[in-house]
């Protein structure tokens, strides 16, 4: 068998390939994004970016109703968006297998909350597998498709950041080629969820969960690993790896299907121990169900619900208060991520700061506009929330304060769920200003295509949504397009539109400077003429990584290697000290 | 006792730590070891603090290195080496690129970049190797080969067949950049 090193995400993509998947759809979201990016390697699979997670799931549902195996992937908060179809899909069941991969982000490495998706399994009554390394990520993906068809249900595959982004050795197999050809087949009683039909399906769902629970007690993915017999541990996912690291002698019940839990297996296992631990990240999901069975366990009274686990944190929580954790690093200058040199968002946020705008923000690179020295973001809740929030806050403010409210949203986020907010803003006649930072890419997650970019996931050219026309079509009368590298124009436009007592939209038109195909003409980097620099530090308010303060000479300096020549700094300088290199 | 060896790569976004950890993992797999590697990515922005954990041995469980069990801290920047020193074992080793990259608070003149880091680290960990990565990369012919120079230095202190490194580089570096990277690797290896 061929062995390779794969990340959890690459392994899921490979698993989907081997399982015979024909359609895959997703909206990018860390830490799930690379699954679809890797699926593009397999030409047998039709893979695509959808404008949001709800659409992605609906595309997968359609393919599954057509008889194909289909995959849909998203980050944890994406399931909130996709929840509507999900809960009813649980009732319809499937035709071809359908697997929804959800990647949670304990510790919030790149997310706005730390929700535990296992609760969605219970809530939506959709079974959930949870792999503990890349090999299991591949195998469980295949198992999930088989189980989906065997039990006529969608299946969750839950990953976490540490599973998705860890690499380990994986054995590869061939793609399945014995699946039935997709074709139309009508089954309205099962697929048309009117009350009369759905009422009957609910009974089917409950029965299915019962059957799966019994089945799961006999399957290898739920297994007991014998240690020295002194203590027992129930665990799953990456927590299993930390248990093996910290408690190598313990007897372990490793759960592969975290919902529905194999209750009889748990009962049999638990009977053997005075001391039984449940080790899991985030919510006491397994623990509460085990306790409800009347079994005494040690769990969340010792292990924090907040944050991710590490070997050190587990050691500290259970045994050793002096165990080292990573939190003891000395006080050093921090190094947070920053907008790139030449990022077209930078000047916009500097001007919002200067205009003292109250900025309702959104999810994307531009959320970094919150950080000093730009410091121009006042709220950020979820994808698309900026516009609705601006409408709502404006309702309760004086006319003077209303003018300060500006919603800021990126192109991809605008199409994801922002457009609905804009319809509401116009329909209900809010006087707020919306800035759409159109860099023609979904930048934050690593530059994925979207309906404004003109390209598909497979890099094929396609139609491009015209954001200006879209705004006009929903009724925005005042739409202005500006070059955000032109600071004077940016300043003037922001101030004019903030003062306007009607809904207005400003669209910035510079592409992400990391996207080679749209990159600006080769420009020369700048340098600071020290004879002219007065040391006023105005340019430092941009927070550009290419500009650094020279404490010895009391002047600014530019790092020519990373400067891309956007010239925004040149326009902030009152002394003409920023010059182009020859 | 476990024979697992733990290497923590540290650096600044955009420095090529990711490719270095890929090559290292590939080498260890080719050497017949179980390997796990973990890093946090997802923010495409440049300039953030970046780490990558590589663990190898007979059987590796946790993809992240248990705190205080780093055998080798392999850092592409001085301040980032200093930042992760507390994770090192008592008799651990540091391989560090002799390079300072100012973090935002330093660039804004609000904090000072700590002085004499290389000396301080070498005092605390006598096995420390300070590599002039950029100089050697320029000597190899491309400033972007700093990561390969540093890998060369790392290869010197790891007990793996030299040829495996060369095979891994051939497999993972784009063909037109291979010669320059092989040269960078040698320069780094000789400098360690």
XYZ file of C-alpha atoms in Angstrom:
774
model
C 0.000 0.000 0.000
C 1.321 3.447 -0.892
C 2.104 5.561 2.193
C 2.138 9.345 2.212
C 2.039 12.133 4.776
C -1.304 13.910 4.634
C -3.002 16.572 6.707
C -6.405 15.674 8.111
C -7.977 17.845 5.425
C -6.006 16.185 2.619
C -6.961 12.801 4.056
C -10.666 13.691 4.065
C -10.347 14.784 0.431
C -8.636 11.482 -0.378
C -11.292 9.568 1.557
C -14.019 11.261 -0.468
C -12.201 10.303 -3.645
C -11.798 6.671 -2.595
C -15.449 6.584 -1.487
C -16.538 7.391 -5.029
C -17.839 10.899 -4.330
C -19.052 12.722 -7.439
C -19.964 16.170 -6.098
C -18.316 18.356 -3.445
C -19.355 21.832 -2.421
C -18.245 24.237 0.289
C -17.777 27.778 1.449
C -14.191 28.355 2.654
C -13.604 28.604 6.387
C -10.586 27.888 8.564
C -9.768 25.127 9.418
C -11.871 23.348 6.741
C -10.802 25.176 3.562
C -8.097 22.818 2.272
C -10.504 19.887 1.924
C -12.121 21.305 -1.217
C -8.833 22.761 -2.441
C -7.380 19.242 -2.355
C -10.428 17.641 -3.916
C -9.701 19.599 -7.106
C -6.835 17.128 -7.657
C -9.405 14.435 -8.371
C -10.939 15.163 -11.743
C -13.713 12.597 -11.164
C -15.242 14.920 -8.558
C -17.218 18.036 -9.477
C -16.020 20.441 -6.796
C -17.119 24.041 -6.365
C -17.248 27.004 -4.020
C -20.749 28.079 -3.106
C -21.595 31.626 -1.972
C -22.387 30.353 1.530
C -22.688 27.150 3.544
C -26.445 26.850 3.156
C -26.140 26.837 -0.618
C -23.198 24.432 -0.406
C -25.280 21.960 1.583
C -28.245 22.359 -0.767
C -25.999 21.585 -3.738
C -24.823 18.440 -1.963
C -28.429 17.534 -1.113
C -29.414 17.852 -4.750
C -26.584 15.615 -5.900
C -27.478 13.084 -3.217
C -31.152 13.102 -4.261
C -29.919 12.468 -7.796
C -28.216 9.331 -6.537
C -24.593 10.485 -6.227
C -22.344 10.435 -3.203
C -21.773 14.040 -2.220
C -19.575 15.886 0.237
C -20.047 19.295 1.820
C -17.495 20.968 4.077
C -17.545 23.988 6.351
C -16.163 25.426 9.548
C -18.162 25.143 12.760
C -19.971 28.478 12.414
C -20.853 27.544 8.848
C -23.250 24.948 10.234
C -25.251 27.799 11.779
C -25.816 29.075 8.242
C -26.527 25.595 6.839
C -28.693 24.515 9.776
C -31.995 25.096 8.002
C -31.581 22.493 5.256
C -29.605 20.247 7.618
C -32.397 19.674 10.111
C -34.887 18.676 7.451
C -32.377 16.627 5.485
C -32.208 14.541 8.628
C -35.906 13.700 7.981
C -35.688 13.079 4.240
C -32.602 10.935 4.519
C -30.463 10.360 1.441
C -30.260 8.501 -1.834
C -26.551 8.661 -2.596
C -24.532 9.035 0.598
C -24.107 12.547 1.978
C -21.368 13.544 4.410
C -21.111 16.972 6.001
C -17.597 17.687 7.262
C -17.542 20.245 10.042
C -14.219 21.551 11.322
C -14.347 22.998 14.826
C -11.814 25.467 16.141
C -11.180 24.926 19.868
C -8.940 27.754 21.101
C -10.333 30.060 18.378
C -7.157 30.060 16.326
C -9.097 31.763 13.543
C -12.768 32.060 14.539
C -15.249 34.255 16.337
C -16.522 31.634 18.783
C -15.716 28.185 20.083
C -19.004 26.320 19.543
C -18.892 22.528 19.831
C -20.501 21.006 16.723
C -21.180 17.702 18.429
C -24.239 19.405 19.865
C -25.532 19.783 16.304
C -25.380 16.016 15.869
C -27.728 15.536 18.800
C -29.883 18.540 17.909
C -30.352 17.611 14.257
C -30.319 13.845 14.959
C -27.548 13.363 12.425
C -24.897 10.767 13.386
C -21.322 12.026 13.766
C -17.923 10.397 13.280
C -14.820 11.920 14.833
C -11.342 10.879 13.610
C -8.204 11.147 15.766
C -5.552 11.406 13.025
C -5.201 11.565 9.252
C -5.489 7.794 8.726
C -8.799 7.796 10.560
C -9.865 10.959 8.738
C -9.557 9.002 5.486
C -11.132 5.793 6.794
C -13.982 7.482 8.642
C -14.843 9.514 5.554
C -15.350 6.257 3.655
C -17.156 4.641 6.571
C -19.422 7.679 6.822
C -20.535 7.279 3.202
C -21.257 3.601 3.701
C -23.198 4.298 6.908
C -25.068 7.145 5.215
C -26.468 4.775 2.613
C -26.912 1.827 4.970
C -28.995 3.858 7.446
C -30.495 6.359 4.969
C -29.185 9.403 6.813
C -26.779 12.262 6.278
C -23.627 11.844 8.387
C -21.411 14.398 10.077
C -17.641 13.996 10.072
C -16.244 16.250 12.773
C -12.715 17.522 12.655
C -10.929 20.098 14.782
C -8.076 22.452 13.941
C -5.510 19.990 15.299
C -6.888 17.145 13.173
C -7.405 19.191 10.008
C -3.995 20.858 10.143
C -1.856 18.021 11.513
C -0.050 15.734 9.119
C 0.538 12.053 9.714
C 1.196 8.941 7.670
C -1.683 7.509 5.657
C -2.091 4.422 3.479
C -3.928 4.966 0.200
C -6.431 2.726 -1.613
C -8.235 2.722 -4.953
C -11.427 4.639 -5.772
C -14.692 2.736 -5.584
C -16.162 2.154 -8.990
C -19.165 -0.090 -8.206
C -21.672 2.627 -7.271
C -24.958 2.973 -9.162
C -25.203 5.616 -11.898
C -27.074 8.742 -10.764
C -30.457 9.292 -12.427
C -33.844 10.784 -11.619
C -36.052 8.812 -9.317
C -39.212 10.234 -7.717
C -40.038 9.597 -4.089
C -42.207 12.513 -2.952
C -43.347 10.943 0.319
C -39.719 10.924 1.387
C -38.426 14.087 -0.238
C -41.327 16.573 -0.007
C -41.318 17.616 3.615
C -44.894 18.835 4.046
C -46.299 18.290 7.540
C -48.097 15.111 6.537
C -44.973 13.512 5.131
C -42.544 14.923 7.696
C -44.625 13.734 10.638
C -44.113 10.149 9.470
C -40.429 10.691 8.792
C -39.796 11.822 12.350
C -40.587 8.281 13.546
C -38.123 6.913 11.006
C -35.422 9.251 12.321
C -35.880 8.110 15.914
C -35.852 4.454 14.929
C -32.717 4.988 12.840
C -30.811 6.467 15.767
C -31.787 3.494 17.905
C -30.545 1.067 15.261
C -27.303 2.964 14.799
C -26.621 2.983 18.520
C -26.868 -0.814 18.659
C -24.836 -1.196 15.463
C -22.105 1.112 16.807
C -21.524 -1.187 19.794
C -20.260 -3.866 17.391
C -18.046 -1.708 15.176
C -14.261 -1.405 15.234
C -14.320 2.399 15.220
C -15.463 2.221 18.842
C -12.740 0.188 20.515
C -11.230 -0.688 23.874
C -7.448 -0.488 24.268
C -6.231 -2.382 27.327
C -3.639 -0.840 29.643
C -2.800 -1.887 33.173
C -6.467 -2.006 34.184
C -6.272 0.566 36.973
C -8.178 3.490 35.489
C -10.526 3.800 32.559
C -10.769 6.699 30.096
C -13.513 7.402 27.577
C -12.293 9.741 24.868
C -12.417 10.565 21.148
C -10.789 12.691 18.454
C -7.504 14.453 19.130
C -8.105 14.142 22.896
C -7.379 10.424 22.464
C -3.824 11.291 21.367
C -3.283 13.441 24.459
C -4.624 10.648 26.685
C -2.129 8.181 25.143
C 0.627 10.732 25.738
C -0.252 11.613 29.330
C -1.783 8.342 30.598
C -0.002 5.612 28.595
C -1.028 2.918 31.125
C -4.747 3.678 31.195
C -7.444 1.472 29.669
C -9.094 3.506 26.934
C -12.500 3.329 25.292
C -11.895 5.245 22.089
C -15.120 6.471 20.552
C -15.147 6.860 16.763
C -18.872 7.591 16.409
C -19.596 10.322 18.958
C -23.318 10.376 18.155
C -25.221 8.202 18.830
C -22.974 6.874 21.600
C -22.580 3.085 21.951
C -24.365 2.927 25.300
C -24.011 -0.801 25.965
C -20.324 -0.708 25.142
C -19.894 2.205 27.549
C -21.829 0.377 30.282
C -19.683 -2.740 29.892
C -16.461 -0.738 29.886
C -17.395 1.484 32.826
C -18.251 -1.503 35.026
C -14.562 -2.376 35.362
C -13.255 0.807 37.036
C -13.383 2.674 40.320
C -11.917 5.684 38.545
C -13.303 6.566 35.149
C -12.413 9.698 33.207
C -14.084 11.306 30.227
C -11.490 13.358 28.340
C -12.944 15.662 25.686
C -12.405 19.210 24.416
C -15.074 21.921 24.784
C -18.514 20.829 26.025
C -19.201 17.831 28.294
C -20.926 16.156 25.347
C -19.955 12.553 26.074
C -19.783 13.157 29.810
C -23.370 14.341 30.197
C -24.726 11.349 28.302
C -22.598 8.944 30.333
C -23.723 10.568 33.569
C -27.335 10.334 32.399
C -26.763 6.576 32.205
C -26.046 6.681 35.952
C -22.286 6.201 35.597
C -19.914 8.175 37.806
C -17.125 9.883 35.867
C -14.503 12.588 36.301
C -14.576 15.148 33.512
C -15.314 18.807 33.250
C -14.920 19.481 36.974
C -11.206 19.093 36.202
C -10.828 19.740 32.464
C -11.766 23.202 31.226
C -14.711 23.670 28.871
C -12.871 26.641 27.350
C -9.968 26.369 24.925
C -8.320 23.335 23.398
C -6.494 20.568 25.227
C -2.751 19.980 25.023
C -0.731 17.239 26.690
C 0.447 19.795 29.275
C -3.038 21.109 29.976
C -4.393 17.581 30.415
C -1.541 16.647 32.745
C -2.124 19.772 34.784
C -5.891 19.318 34.937
C -5.859 15.703 36.050
C -2.665 15.100 37.984
C 0.053 17.617 38.277
C -0.531 21.226 39.149
C 3.094 22.056 38.321
C 3.076 20.568 34.804
C 4.408 23.080 32.284
C 1.961 24.639 29.857
C 2.766 27.046 27.069
C 1.486 30.069 29.003
C 4.753 30.856 30.744
C 6.598 32.612 27.911
C 8.294 35.872 28.895
C 6.819 39.296 28.089
C 8.128 39.951 24.594
C 6.896 42.280 21.864
C 3.905 40.373 20.378
C 3.681 39.569 16.698
C 0.031 39.577 15.652
C -0.910 39.117 11.990
C -1.193 42.327 10.014
C -2.631 43.488 6.709
C -0.023 42.940 4.017
C 2.131 45.769 2.642
C 0.093 47.291 -0.171
C -3.196 45.894 1.155
C -5.958 48.047 -0.355
C -7.888 48.036 2.956
C -5.259 49.958 4.895
C -5.991 53.490 3.698
C -9.751 52.996 4.078
C -9.379 52.121 7.755
C -6.994 55.000 8.377
C -9.616 57.350 6.938
C -12.439 55.736 8.939
C -10.351 56.286 12.039
C -9.757 59.939 11.114
C -13.452 60.449 10.371
C -14.249 59.036 13.848
C -16.682 56.594 12.235
C -18.470 53.980 14.306
C -17.643 50.921 12.227
C -19.812 47.816 12.248
C -17.353 45.266 10.933
C -17.492 41.837 9.390
C -15.444 38.668 8.902
C -12.382 38.831 6.658
C -8.853 40.221 6.445
C -10.314 43.642 7.105
C -11.304 42.548 10.605
C -7.619 43.305 11.266
C -8.652 46.977 10.887
C -9.585 46.571 14.545
C -5.927 46.395 15.589
C -3.880 49.485 16.408
C -2.778 51.763 14.937
C -5.753 51.632 12.496
C -8.176 50.921 15.360
C -11.272 51.420 13.232
C -13.707 48.665 14.036
C -16.350 48.760 16.758
C -18.383 45.566 16.230
C -17.855 42.212 14.547
C -20.328 39.392 15.123
C -20.573 36.947 12.226
C -20.488 36.641 8.438
C -22.673 39.353 6.917
C -23.657 40.973 10.224
C -22.112 44.382 9.522
C -24.988 45.716 7.440
C -27.888 44.566 9.611
C -26.055 45.791 12.690
C -25.592 49.216 11.121
C -29.304 49.380 10.295
C -30.263 48.394 13.802
C -27.949 50.708 15.667
C -28.984 53.619 13.469
C -32.600 53.129 14.533
C -31.780 54.102 18.102
C -29.353 56.987 17.584
C -29.757 60.746 17.225
C -29.420 62.062 13.669
C -25.951 63.334 14.470
C -24.733 60.006 15.798
C -26.413 58.077 12.965
C -24.034 59.761 10.530
C -21.077 58.131 12.235
C -22.281 54.615 11.508
C -20.451 52.827 8.669
C -20.764 49.134 7.820
C -17.629 47.557 6.328
C -17.800 44.227 4.490
C -15.725 42.314 1.927
C -16.903 41.096 -1.473
C -17.183 37.441 -0.503
C -18.876 38.183 2.812
C -21.270 40.563 1.062
C -22.440 37.786 -1.247
C -22.391 35.225 1.573
C -25.084 36.868 3.699
C -24.469 40.626 3.526
C -26.774 41.189 0.543
C -29.839 40.351 2.648
C -28.810 43.030 5.133
C -28.482 45.560 2.338
C -31.998 44.766 1.076
C -33.295 45.404 4.565
C -31.300 48.626 4.865
C -32.811 50.011 1.668
C -36.283 48.568 2.193
C -36.528 49.995 5.688
C -34.859 53.270 4.716
C -31.817 53.384 6.949
C -29.443 56.302 6.432
C -26.264 54.298 7.001
C -23.215 54.020 4.784
C -21.880 50.659 3.606
C -18.312 50.214 2.350
C -17.800 47.081 0.265
C -14.094 46.290 0.191
C -14.055 44.495 -3.133
C -10.659 42.809 -3.523
C -12.233 40.148 -5.800
C -11.147 37.175 -3.703
C -11.946 35.428 -0.420
C -8.645 36.528 1.029
C -8.634 35.671 4.731
C -8.899 31.922 4.262
C -6.056 31.876 1.739
C -7.448 33.451 -1.428
C -10.323 31.356 -2.701
C -12.416 32.250 -5.728
C -15.964 33.533 -5.262
C -18.776 34.802 -7.510
C -17.147 38.249 -7.768
C -13.723 36.928 -8.807
C -14.637 35.674 -12.266
C -13.101 32.254 -11.661
C -14.291 28.928 -10.249
C -12.539 26.625 -7.781
C -10.949 24.791 -10.713
C -9.624 28.142 -12.027
C -11.984 28.016 -14.979
C -13.206 31.496 -16.023
C -16.845 32.224 -15.327
C -19.421 34.998 -14.909
C -18.580 37.755 -12.489
C -21.187 39.306 -10.207
C -21.329 43.053 -10.783
C -21.506 44.375 -7.238
C -22.417 47.893 -8.314
C -25.388 46.701 -10.372
C -26.415 44.351 -7.607
C -26.525 47.224 -5.116
C -28.505 49.355 -7.552
C -30.878 46.453 -8.218
C -31.825 46.182 -4.555
C -32.541 49.902 -4.557
C -29.384 51.727 -3.473
C -29.426 55.032 -5.315
C -26.012 56.288 -4.238
C -23.262 53.888 -5.231
C -19.711 55.189 -5.618
C -16.689 53.250 -6.787
C -13.321 54.459 -5.545
C -9.658 53.554 -5.833
C -8.593 53.006 -2.216
C -4.983 53.824 -3.126
C -6.219 57.372 -3.799
C -6.339 58.660 -0.244
C -7.728 62.090 -1.007
C -10.633 60.609 -2.944
C -11.175 57.943 -0.281
C -11.304 60.582 2.457
C -13.644 62.856 0.514
C -16.010 60.051 -0.477
C -16.217 58.541 3.007
C -17.026 61.932 4.528
C -19.604 62.851 1.890
C -21.429 59.552 2.141
C -21.372 59.549 5.940
C -23.064 62.953 5.861
C -25.736 61.801 3.400
C -29.120 61.114 5.085
C -29.867 58.113 2.818
C -28.477 54.626 2.290
C -25.265 54.766 0.332
C -22.662 52.264 -0.780
C -18.973 52.859 -1.469
C -17.177 50.098 -3.384
C -13.374 49.978 -3.324
C -11.939 48.478 -6.485
C -8.350 47.354 -5.835
C -7.700 43.615 -5.939
C -5.891 41.747 -3.168
C -2.188 42.391 -3.671
C -1.438 38.700 -3.122
C -3.415 37.590 -6.170
C -0.887 37.411 -8.996
C -3.352 37.487 -11.880
C -4.839 40.812 -10.736
C -1.664 42.270 -9.376
C -0.961 45.870 -10.053
C 1.617 46.833 -12.608
C 5.128 46.313 -11.382
C 5.672 49.377 -9.264
C 8.897 50.531 -7.671
C 9.207 50.438 -3.890
C 9.488 53.732 -2.025
C 12.157 55.065 0.310
C 12.194 57.825 2.921
C 14.329 60.854 2.143
C 15.706 61.513 5.608
C 16.489 65.172 4.872
C 12.785 65.760 4.351
C 11.391 63.455 7.071
C 10.586 65.544 10.157
C 9.900 62.509 12.355
C 6.218 63.438 12.758
C 5.190 59.742 12.695
C 2.005 60.390 10.662
C 2.945 57.563 8.272
C 3.145 55.147 11.218
C -0.627 55.529 11.645
C -0.975 53.264 8.604
C 0.586 50.335 10.470
C 2.232 49.173 7.240
C 4.707 46.330 7.901
C 7.091 47.935 5.402
C 7.402 51.156 7.446
C 9.473 51.115 10.628
C 10.509 53.815 13.047
C 14.224 54.384 13.352
C 14.633 55.364 16.999
C 18.258 56.430 16.642
C 17.708 58.897 13.806
C 14.121 59.754 14.769
C 12.991 59.123 11.187
C 10.814 56.591 9.377
C 12.329 53.904 7.169
C 10.918 51.670 4.437
C 11.869 48.036 3.998
C 12.351 47.941 0.216
C 12.143 44.158 0.091
C 8.513 44.077 1.208
C 7.274 47.485 -0.036
C 5.072 46.996 -3.109
C 4.820 50.664 -4.059
C 1.133 51.353 -3.352
C 2.103 54.931 -2.427
C -0.539 55.296 0.265
C 2.186 56.397 2.710
C 3.398 58.997 0.225
C -0.031 60.601 0.347
C -0.098 60.730 4.140
C 3.238 62.552 4.330
C 3.014 66.338 4.596
C 6.696 66.822 3.765
C 7.129 64.903 0.508
C 9.645 62.591 2.171
C 8.434 59.395 0.441
C 10.128 58.955 -2.918
C 10.100 56.235 -5.510
C 13.252 54.109 -5.887
C 14.964 54.489 -9.247
C 10.370 5.294 27.548
C 9.280 6.953 24.390
C 11.959 7.508 21.741
C 10.033 10.376 20.166
C 12.097 13.362 19.108
C 10.471 16.809 19.080
C 11.428 19.706 16.832
C 9.683 23.069 17.111
C 10.036 25.341 14.092
C 9.393 29.017 14.758
C 9.411 32.042 12.523
C 7.493 34.896 11.001
C 4.732 34.417 8.403
C 6.229 34.444 4.902
C 9.657 33.076 5.901
C 9.107 29.588 4.497
C 8.853 27.651 7.766
C 6.015 25.603 6.288
C 8.092 24.212 3.437
C 10.969 23.482 5.814
C 8.692 21.470 8.096
C 7.303 19.613 5.060
C 10.788 18.580 3.949
C 11.761 17.564 7.486
C 8.638 15.391 7.858
C 9.177 13.786 4.465
C 12.776 12.922 5.370
C 11.685 11.272 8.612
C 8.992 9.258 6.857
C 11.526 8.088 4.276
C 13.786 7.137 7.195
C 11.042 4.721 8.235
C 9.763 6.619 11.241
C 6.268 7.486 12.379
C 5.855 11.246 11.904
C 3.353 13.849 12.996
C 3.470 17.493 12.169
C 1.185 20.304 13.212
C 0.903 23.959 12.519
C -1.670 26.652 12.795
C -2.404 28.397 9.556
C -5.372 30.013 7.941
C -4.452 33.650 8.240
C -2.938 34.490 4.889
C -1.529 37.736 6.213
C 2.172 38.076 6.490
C 4.047 38.945 9.584
C 2.366 36.893 12.325
C 4.247 34.577 14.651
C 4.293 31.069 13.101
C 5.188 27.719 14.648
C 5.260 24.191 13.355
C 5.614 21.072 15.492
C 7.389 18.038 14.033
C 7.550 14.796 16.064
C 9.039 11.505 14.937
C 9.950 8.124 16.384
C 8.662 4.575 16.682
C 5.079 5.681 17.429
C 3.857 9.262 17.805
C 0.525 10.098 19.460
C -0.011 13.809 20.104
C 0.495 16.022 17.028
C 1.595 18.847 19.309
C 4.778 18.629 21.357
C 4.146 18.249 25.087
C 5.173 21.463 26.814
C 8.758 21.417 28.042
C 9.711 18.485 25.794
C 11.088 20.293 22.739
C 14.444 18.727 21.842
C 15.398 21.197 19.146
C 14.066 24.714 18.740
C 14.634 25.579 15.094
C 13.933 29.274 14.665
C 14.067 31.473 11.597
C 14.200 34.667 13.656
C 15.821 35.704 16.945
C 12.830 37.113 18.817
C 10.755 34.067 17.856
C 13.502 31.808 19.245
C 13.401 33.724 22.504
C 9.589 33.518 22.585
C 9.530 29.724 22.514
C 12.588 28.993 24.688
C 10.383 28.080 27.682
C 9.075 25.068 25.728
C 12.585 23.586 25.391
C 13.918 20.708 27.489
C 16.637 21.529 29.994
C 19.367 20.091 27.752
C 17.682 21.091 24.509
C 19.345 22.625 21.486
C 18.647 25.822 19.562
C 19.365 26.415 15.886
C 18.584 30.012 15.101
C 18.820 32.277 12.094
C 20.774 35.414 12.912
C 17.990 37.747 11.814
C 15.838 40.411 13.455
C 12.392 41.216 12.090
C 10.740 44.101 13.915
C 7.237 43.268 15.204
C 4.589 46.042 14.901
C 5.123 47.549 18.349
C 8.841 47.918 17.595
C 8.193 49.292 14.105
C 5.876 51.887 15.665
C 8.570 52.916 18.146
C 6.454 51.780 21.100
C 8.695 48.905 22.291
C 12.356 48.007 21.837
C 13.598 44.904 20.092
C 15.426 42.979 22.839
C 19.224 43.364 22.640
C 21.828 40.572 22.487
C 19.358 37.741 21.931
C 21.839 35.431 20.211
C 24.282 35.755 23.129
C 21.552 35.323 25.703
C 20.192 32.183 24.036
C 23.688 30.718 23.643
C 24.365 31.340 27.343
C 21.226 29.517 28.370
C 21.631 26.649 25.867
C 25.337 25.989 25.195
C 24.557 23.807 22.146
C 23.043 26.763 20.288
C 24.006 27.242 16.663
C 23.574 30.733 15.224
C 23.389 30.645 11.422
C 23.786 33.660 9.143
C 20.972 32.432 6.928
C 20.536 35.449 4.695
C 24.270 35.810 3.944
C 24.505 32.154 2.978
C 21.288 32.330 0.939
C 22.713 35.278 -0.983
C 25.898 33.284 -1.490
C 23.772 30.446 -2.879
C 22.229 32.950 -5.266
C 18.720 33.658 -3.950
C 17.649 35.337 -0.693
C 14.545 33.131 -0.664
C 16.608 30.016 0.046
C 17.125 30.990 3.704
C 14.819 28.149 4.742
C 16.923 25.631 2.817
C 20.128 27.013 4.330
C 18.617 26.530 7.776
C 17.445 23.015 6.903
C 21.041 22.251 5.926
C 22.155 23.379 9.377
C 19.454 21.262 11.027
C 20.441 18.206 8.977
C 23.910 18.354 10.548
C 22.595 17.749 14.059
C 20.002 15.077 13.188
C 20.906 11.440 12.903
C 19.511 10.686 9.438
C 21.175 9.578 6.238
C 22.411 12.594 4.238
C 21.030 11.187 0.983
C 17.453 11.272 2.307
C 17.637 15.061 2.618
C 18.822 15.367 -0.953
C 16.074 13.007 -2.147
C 13.430 14.988 -0.255
C 14.647 18.297 -1.676
C 14.598 16.831 -5.186
C 11.038 15.701 -4.610
C 9.687 18.884 -3.051
C 11.568 21.816 -4.568
C 10.503 23.034 -8.062
C 12.974 21.744 -10.665
C 14.206 25.138 -11.837
C 15.094 26.137 -8.260
C 16.674 22.812 -7.314
C 20.358 23.576 -7.981
C 20.284 26.810 -6.027
C 18.517 25.047 -3.139
C 21.011 22.179 -3.086
C 23.793 24.735 -2.875
C 21.962 26.582 -0.078
C 21.515 23.277 1.764
C 25.253 22.511 1.579
C 26.223 25.999 2.740
C 23.905 25.655 5.736
C 25.130 22.164 6.530
C 28.741 23.324 6.503
C 27.955 26.311 8.672
C 26.447 24.247 11.489
